[in-house]
Amino acid sequence: MQFLFALRSRGVTDSAVLGAMEKIDRAPFVRGIFSARAYEDMPLPIACGQTISQPSVVGLMTQALEINPRDKVLEVGTGSGYQAAILSQLARRVYTIDRYRRLVTEARVVFEDLGLHNITAIIGDGSHGLPDQAPFDRILLTAAAEDPPGPLLAQLRVGGIMVLPVGQSDQVQSLIRVRRSEAGFDYEELRPVRFVPLIEGLGQE
């Protein structure tokens, strides 16, 4: 299938991640005039001035998380819900949070339609994470922070992994992987990326 070939050619090689991306159709997450381009490896605009990431970046970020089937995952930045849907195929439980009520409401409908019952979508300020559900085995940010946010680092379990874009919003950002050990945090730079900035507070629709 052309879609999977494109993913492999861009470095998505983990068989479990490829299997999840084969199972979850991107089309229900892309609305309106862009729906015809759902299978192209490109970011597309969605509501509230946000974007749905290109599939290869979704695949690379998911792969970098090294998810185990028993893991509890926090995603900051629900957006279209596509990334959370992919995560739901690999983890036991996915919590996804977004500052825009409309995005969360629309994503919940798609999750319900697709029978993805291990996702909890929450309207809130993702920069603070979800303290009442912490700690998490894996944390994924789909918005760029200048530094890994302290509250999210604190909610990462020892042995856990966080993947996020870091950098100024108007410059090229770096995708980094943070591993938490007993001794502290180890940081690894993965690749250049470009994401919308992580903004505190709730969004105005």
PDB file of C-alpha atoms in Angstrom:
ATOM      1  CA  MET A   1       0.000   0.000   0.000  1.00  0.00           C
ATOM      2  CA  GLN A   2       1.352   3.403  -1.058  1.00  0.00           C
ATOM      3  CA  PHE A   3       0.616   4.957   2.332  1.00  0.00           C
ATOM      4  CA  LEU A   4       2.712   2.410   4.271  1.00  0.00           C
ATOM      5  CA  PHE A   5       5.495   2.550   1.694  1.00  0.00           C
ATOM      6  CA  ALA A   6       5.697   6.335   2.154  1.00  0.00           C
ATOM      7  CA  LEU A   7       5.894   5.866   5.935  1.00  0.00           C
ATOM      8  CA  ARG A   8       8.676   3.274   5.665  1.00  0.00           C
ATOM      9  CA  SER A   9      10.663   5.413   3.248  1.00  0.00           C
ATOM     10  CA  ARG A  10      10.628   8.240   5.805  1.00  0.00           C
ATOM     11  CA  GLY A  11      11.934   6.108   8.634  1.00  0.00           C
ATOM     12  CA  VAL A  12       8.844   4.558  10.254  1.00  0.00           C
ATOM     13  CA  THR A  13      10.049   0.965  10.551  1.00  0.00           C
ATOM     14  CA  ASP A  14       8.471  -0.340  13.780  1.00  0.00           C
ATOM     15  CA  SER A  15       6.036  -3.079  12.765  1.00  0.00           C
ATOM     16  CA  ALA A  16       3.585  -2.376  15.599  1.00  0.00           C
ATOM     17  CA  VAL A  17       3.437   1.326  14.684  1.00  0.00           C
ATOM     18  CA  LEU A  18       2.965   0.521  10.980  1.00  0.00           C
ATOM     19  CA  GLY A  19       0.215  -1.937  11.927  1.00  0.00           C
ATOM     20  CA  ALA A  20      -1.568   0.719  13.987  1.00  0.00           C
ATOM     21  CA  MET A  21      -1.318   3.233  11.151  1.00  0.00           C
ATOM     22  CA  GLU A  22      -2.658   0.701   8.690  1.00  0.00           C
ATOM     23  CA  LYS A  23      -5.637   0.027  10.974  1.00  0.00           C
ATOM     24  CA  ILE A  24      -6.566   3.681  11.666  1.00  0.00           C
ATOM     25  CA  ASP A  25      -7.910   5.471   8.593  1.00  0.00           C
ATOM     26  CA  ARG A  26      -6.794   9.119   8.492  1.00  0.00           C
ATOM     27  CA  ALA A  27      -9.826  10.172   6.421  1.00  0.00           C
ATOM     28  CA  PRO A  28     -12.373  10.554   9.294  1.00  0.00           C
ATOM     29  CA  PHE A  29      -9.982  13.022  10.967  1.00  0.00           C
ATOM     30  CA  VAL A  30      -9.699  15.329   7.941  1.00  0.00           C
ATOM     31  CA  ARG A  31     -12.773  17.417   7.158  1.00  0.00           C
ATOM     32  CA  GLY A  32     -14.102  19.618   4.404  1.00  0.00           C
ATOM     33  CA  ILE A  33     -12.116  20.604   1.327  1.00  0.00           C
ATOM     34  CA  PHE A  34      -8.969  18.804   2.501  1.00  0.00           C
ATOM     35  CA  SER A  35     -10.577  15.381   2.929  1.00  0.00           C
ATOM     36  CA  ALA A  36      -9.438  14.363  -0.570  1.00  0.00           C
ATOM     37  CA  ARG A  37      -5.834  14.741   0.598  1.00  0.00           C
ATOM     38  CA  ALA A  38      -6.155  12.529   3.679  1.00  0.00           C
ATOM     39  CA  TYR A  39      -3.696   9.946   2.336  1.00  0.00           C
ATOM     40  CA  GLU A  40      -0.949  12.356   1.342  1.00  0.00           C
ATOM     41  CA  ASP A  41       2.078  12.664   3.609  1.00  0.00           C
ATOM     42  CA  MET A  42       1.521  16.299   4.429  1.00  0.00           C
ATOM     43  CA  PRO A  43       0.135  18.381   7.312  1.00  0.00           C
ATOM     44  CA  LEU A  44      -3.378  19.728   6.700  1.00  0.00           C
ATOM     45  CA  PRO A  45      -5.352  22.571   8.321  1.00  0.00           C
ATOM     46  CA  ILE A  46      -8.113  21.698  10.792  1.00  0.00           C
ATOM     47  CA  ALA A  47     -10.425  23.874  12.907  1.00  0.00           C
ATOM     48  CA  CYS A  48      -9.262  26.474  15.459  1.00  0.00           C
ATOM     49  CA  GLY A  49      -6.185  27.391  13.417  1.00  0.00           C
ATOM     50  CA  GLN A  50      -4.541  24.035  14.173  1.00  0.00           C
ATOM     51  CA  THR A  51      -3.153  21.323  11.887  1.00  0.00           C
ATOM     52  CA  ILE A  52      -3.213  17.546  11.575  1.00  0.00           C
ATOM     53  CA  SER A  53       0.415  16.430  11.388  1.00  0.00           C
ATOM     54  CA  GLN A  54       1.736  14.591   8.370  1.00  0.00           C
ATOM     55  CA  PRO A  55       1.464  10.810   8.840  1.00  0.00           C
ATOM     56  CA  SER A  56       5.226  10.200   8.693  1.00  0.00           C
ATOM     57  CA  VAL A  57       5.766  12.620  11.607  1.00  0.00           C
ATOM     58  CA  VAL A  58       2.932  10.937  13.560  1.00  0.00           C
ATOM     59  CA  GLY A  59       4.636   7.603  12.877  1.00  0.00           C
ATOM     60  CA  LEU A  60       8.102   8.808  13.882  1.00  0.00           C
ATOM     61  CA  MET A  61       6.831  10.399  17.101  1.00  0.00           C
ATOM     62  CA  THR A  62       4.854   7.268  17.987  1.00  0.00           C
ATOM     63  CA  GLN A  63       7.857   5.062  17.223  1.00  0.00           C
ATOM     64  CA  ALA A  64      10.085   7.240  19.437  1.00  0.00           C
ATOM     65  CA  LEU A  65       7.759   6.619  22.411  1.00  0.00           C
ATOM     66  CA  GLU A  66       8.526   2.856  22.414  1.00  0.00           C
ATOM     67  CA  ILE A  67       5.038   2.101  23.755  1.00  0.00           C
ATOM     68  CA  ASN A  68       4.319  -1.136  25.599  1.00  0.00           C
ATOM     69  CA  PRO A  69       0.828  -2.706  25.603  1.00  0.00           C
ATOM     70  CA  ARG A  70       0.315  -2.005  29.329  1.00  0.00           C
ATOM     71  CA  ASP A  71       1.307   1.674  29.115  1.00  0.00           C
ATOM     72  CA  LYS A  72      -0.799   4.640  30.146  1.00  0.00           C
ATOM     73  CA  VAL A  73      -0.137   7.519  27.748  1.00  0.00           C
ATOM     74  CA  LEU A  74      -0.805  11.250  27.982  1.00  0.00           C
ATOM     75  CA  GLU A  75      -1.062  13.241  24.753  1.00  0.00           C
ATOM     76  CA  VAL A  76      -0.992  17.040  25.003  1.00  0.00           C
ATOM     77  CA  GLY A  77      -2.713  18.560  21.955  1.00  0.00           C
ATOM     78  CA  THR A  78      -5.613  16.402  20.753  1.00  0.00           C
ATOM     79  CA  GLY A  79      -6.086  18.346  17.515  1.00  0.00           C
ATOM     80  CA  SER A  80      -7.954  16.147  15.046  1.00  0.00           C
ATOM     81  CA  GLY A  81      -7.596  13.095  17.294  1.00  0.00           C
ATOM     82  CA  TYR A  82      -5.586  11.139  14.706  1.00  0.00           C
ATOM     83  CA  GLN A  83      -2.459  10.805  16.843  1.00  0.00           C
ATOM     84  CA  ALA A  84      -4.488   9.660  19.873  1.00  0.00           C
ATOM     85  CA  ALA A  85      -6.225   7.051  17.708  1.00  0.00           C
ATOM     86  CA  ILE A  86      -2.847   5.639  16.647  1.00  0.00           C
ATOM     87  CA  LEU A  87      -1.680   5.585  20.279  1.00  0.00           C
ATOM     88  CA  SER A  88      -4.876   3.759  21.286  1.00  0.00           C
ATOM     89  CA  GLN A  89      -3.833   0.768  19.179  1.00  0.00           C
ATOM     90  CA  LEU A  90      -0.548   0.405  21.063  1.00  0.00           C
ATOM     91  CA  ALA A  91      -1.253   1.405  24.683  1.00  0.00           C
ATOM     92  CA  ARG A  92      -3.658   0.224  27.380  1.00  0.00           C
ATOM     93  CA  ARG A  93      -5.056   3.705  28.024  1.00  0.00           C
ATOM     94  CA  VAL A  94      -4.711   7.085  26.312  1.00  0.00           C
ATOM     95  CA  TYR A  95      -5.554  10.447  27.888  1.00  0.00           C
ATOM     96  CA  THR A  96      -5.571  13.330  25.423  1.00  0.00           C
ATOM     97  CA  ILE A  97      -6.064  16.973  26.345  1.00  0.00           C
ATOM     98  CA  ASP A  98      -6.654  20.093  24.232  1.00  0.00           C
ATOM     99  CA  ARG A  99      -7.412  23.738  24.987  1.00  0.00           C
ATOM    100  CA  TYR A 100     -10.073  23.928  22.256  1.00  0.00           C
ATOM    101  CA  ARG A 101     -13.513  22.599  23.190  1.00  0.00           C
ATOM    102  CA  ARG A 102     -14.516  22.204  19.534  1.00  0.00           C
ATOM    103  CA  LEU A 103     -11.516  19.978  18.715  1.00  0.00           C
ATOM    104  CA  VAL A 104     -12.094  17.723  21.720  1.00  0.00           C
ATOM    105  CA  THR A 105     -15.832  17.463  20.983  1.00  0.00           C
ATOM    106  CA  GLU A 106     -15.236  16.551  17.324  1.00  0.00           C
ATOM    107  CA  ALA A 107     -12.476  14.066  18.197  1.00  0.00           C
ATOM    108  CA  ARG A 108     -14.739  12.329  20.750  1.00  0.00           C
ATOM    109  CA  VAL A 109     -17.327  11.714  18.018  1.00  0.00           C
ATOM    110  CA  VAL A 110     -14.721  10.086  15.759  1.00  0.00           C
ATOM    111  CA  PHE A 111     -13.348   7.952  18.612  1.00  0.00           C
ATOM    112  CA  GLU A 112     -16.892   6.777  19.349  1.00  0.00           C
ATOM    113  CA  ASP A 113     -17.588   6.036  15.668  1.00  0.00           C
ATOM    114  CA  LEU A 114     -14.380   4.003  15.417  1.00  0.00           C
ATOM    115  CA  GLY A 115     -15.032   2.158  18.691  1.00  0.00           C
ATOM    116  CA  LEU A 116     -11.864   3.474  20.353  1.00  0.00           C
ATOM    117  CA  HIS A 117     -12.993   3.119  23.953  1.00  0.00           C
ATOM    118  CA  ASN A 118      -9.577   3.322  25.622  1.00  0.00           C
ATOM    119  CA  ILE A 119      -9.211   7.059  24.849  1.00  0.00           C
ATOM    120  CA  THR A 120     -10.315   9.762  27.290  1.00  0.00           C
ATOM    121  CA  ALA A 121     -10.419  13.209  25.639  1.00  0.00           C
ATOM    122  CA  ILE A 122     -10.370  16.203  27.979  1.00  0.00           C
ATOM    123  CA  ILE A 123     -10.778  19.957  27.494  1.00  0.00           C
ATOM    124  CA  GLY A 124      -8.075  21.728  29.470  1.00  0.00           C
ATOM    125  CA  ASP A 125      -4.705  23.412  29.659  1.00  0.00           C
ATOM    126  CA  GLY A 126      -2.293  20.717  28.541  1.00  0.00           C
ATOM    127  CA  SER A 127       0.774  22.601  29.739  1.00  0.00           C
ATOM    128  CA  HIS A 128      -0.188  21.476  33.259  1.00  0.00           C
ATOM    129  CA  GLY A 129      -0.743  17.863  32.212  1.00  0.00           C
ATOM    130  CA  LEU A 130      -3.231  15.746  34.172  1.00  0.00           C
ATOM    131  CA  PRO A 131      -1.988  15.541  37.764  1.00  0.00           C
ATOM    132  CA  ASP A 132      -4.946  13.432  38.928  1.00  0.00           C
ATOM    133  CA  GLN A 133      -4.059  10.652  36.423  1.00  0.00           C
ATOM    134  CA  ALA A 134      -0.266  10.840  36.872  1.00  0.00           C
ATOM    135  CA  PRO A 135       2.183   9.242  36.684  1.00  0.00           C
ATOM    136  CA  PHE A 136       2.229   8.327  32.993  1.00  0.00           C
ATOM    137  CA  ASP A 137       4.411   5.732  31.282  1.00  0.00           C
ATOM    138  CA  ARG A 138       4.587   7.823  28.120  1.00  0.00           C
ATOM    139  CA  ILE A 139       3.870  11.505  27.363  1.00  0.00           C
ATOM    140  CA  LEU A 140       3.604  13.009  23.878  1.00  0.00           C
ATOM    141  CA  LEU A 141       3.350  16.713  23.062  1.00  0.00           C
ATOM    142  CA  THR A 142       2.084  17.739  19.641  1.00  0.00           C
ATOM    143  CA  ALA A 143       2.867  21.425  20.245  1.00  0.00           C
ATOM    144  CA  ALA A 144       6.278  23.025  20.634  1.00  0.00           C
ATOM    145  CA  ALA A 145       7.521  24.248  24.014  1.00  0.00           C
ATOM    146  CA  GLU A 146      10.648  26.328  24.560  1.00  0.00           C
ATOM    147  CA  ASP A 147      11.698  23.748  27.157  1.00  0.00           C
ATOM    148  CA  PRO A 148      10.080  20.509  28.323  1.00  0.00           C
ATOM    149  CA  PRO A 149       7.360  21.768  30.729  1.00  0.00           C
ATOM    150  CA  GLY A 150       8.178  21.070  34.390  1.00  0.00           C
ATOM    151  CA  PRO A 151       4.673  19.820  35.312  1.00  0.00           C
ATOM    152  CA  LEU A 152       4.847  17.236  32.515  1.00  0.00           C
ATOM    153  CA  LEU A 153       8.332  16.040  33.466  1.00  0.00           C
ATOM    154  CA  ALA A 154       7.021  15.614  37.020  1.00  0.00           C
ATOM    155  CA  GLN A 155       4.133  13.451  35.755  1.00  0.00           C
ATOM    156  CA  LEU A 156       6.444  11.063  33.869  1.00  0.00           C
ATOM    157  CA  ARG A 157       7.026   7.765  35.643  1.00  0.00           C
ATOM    158  CA  VAL A 158      10.601   6.688  36.393  1.00  0.00           C
ATOM    159  CA  GLY A 159      11.484   4.547  33.370  1.00  0.00           C
ATOM    160  CA  GLY A 160       9.053   6.575  31.262  1.00  0.00           C
ATOM    161  CA  ILE A 161       9.576   8.395  27.958  1.00  0.00           C
ATOM    162  CA  MET A 162       8.360  11.801  26.793  1.00  0.00           C
ATOM    163  CA  VAL A 163       8.583  12.928  23.163  1.00  0.00           C
ATOM    164  CA  LEU A 164       8.064  16.583  22.225  1.00  0.00           C
ATOM    165  CA  PRO A 165       9.074  19.324  19.797  1.00  0.00           C
ATOM    166  CA  VAL A 166      11.222  22.007  21.443  1.00  0.00           C
ATOM    167  CA  GLY A 167      12.086  25.448  20.115  1.00  0.00           C
ATOM    168  CA  GLN A 168      10.817  28.934  19.297  1.00  0.00           C
ATOM    169  CA  SER A 169       7.576  28.820  17.305  1.00  0.00           C
ATOM    170  CA  ASP A 170       8.898  30.827  14.356  1.00  0.00           C
ATOM    171  CA  GLN A 171      12.094  28.815  13.925  1.00  0.00           C
ATOM    172  CA  VAL A 172      12.770  25.198  13.134  1.00  0.00           C
ATOM    173  CA  GLN A 173      12.183  23.078  16.184  1.00  0.00           C
ATOM    174  CA  SER A 174      13.808  19.860  17.317  1.00  0.00           C
ATOM    175  CA  LEU A 175      11.947  16.687  18.167  1.00  0.00           C
ATOM    176  CA  ILE A 176      13.454  15.393  21.392  1.00  0.00           C
ATOM    177  CA  ARG A 177      13.054  12.273  23.504  1.00  0.00           C
ATOM    178  CA  VAL A 178      13.326  12.504  27.279  1.00  0.00           C
ATOM    179  CA  ARG A 179      13.895   9.385  29.361  1.00  0.00           C
ATOM    180  CA  ARG A 180      13.367   9.528  33.115  1.00  0.00           C
ATOM    181  CA  SER A 181      15.669   7.440  35.278  1.00  0.00           C
ATOM    182  CA  GLU A 182      16.209   7.272  39.045  1.00  0.00           C
ATOM    183  CA  ALA A 183      19.076   9.729  38.510  1.00  0.00           C
ATOM    184  CA  GLY A 184      17.098  12.299  36.506  1.00  0.00           C
ATOM    185  CA  PHE A 185      16.329  13.044  32.863  1.00  0.00           C
ATOM    186  CA  ASP A 186      18.256  12.121  29.706  1.00  0.00           C
ATOM    187  CA  TYR A 187      17.627  14.174  26.555  1.00  0.00           C
ATOM    188  CA  GLU A 188      18.122  12.990  22.986  1.00  0.00           C
ATOM    189  CA  GLU A 189      17.615  15.032  19.830  1.00  0.00           C
ATOM    190  CA  LEU A 190      15.827  13.117  17.064  1.00  0.00           C
ATOM    191  CA  ARG A 191      15.103  15.353  14.072  1.00  0.00           C
ATOM    192  CA  PRO A 192      14.009  18.848  12.991  1.00  0.00           C
ATOM    193  CA  VAL A 193      10.231  19.416  12.966  1.00  0.00           C
ATOM    194  CA  ARG A 194       7.714  22.239  12.848  1.00  0.00           C
ATOM    195  CA  PHE A 195       4.706  22.399  15.191  1.00  0.00           C
ATOM    196  CA  VAL A 196       2.285  25.006  16.489  1.00  0.00           C
ATOM    197  CA  PRO A 197       3.430  26.511  19.819  1.00  0.00           C
ATOM    198  CA  LEU A 198       2.277  25.168  23.168  1.00  0.00           C
ATOM    199  CA  ILE A 199       0.067  27.874  24.688  1.00  0.00           C
ATOM    200  CA  GLU A 200      -1.150  28.062  28.266  1.00  0.00           C
ATOM    201  CA  GLY A 201      -4.817  28.514  29.109  1.00  0.00           C
ATOM    202  CA  LEU A 202      -7.975  27.521  27.244  1.00  0.00           C
ATOM    203  CA  GLY A 203      -8.495  28.519  23.608  1.00  0.00           C
ATOM    204  CA  GLN A 204     -11.107  30.982  22.407  1.00  0.00           C
ATOM    205  CA  GLU A 205     -13.161  29.201  19.769  1.00  0.00           C
TER     206      GLU A 205
END
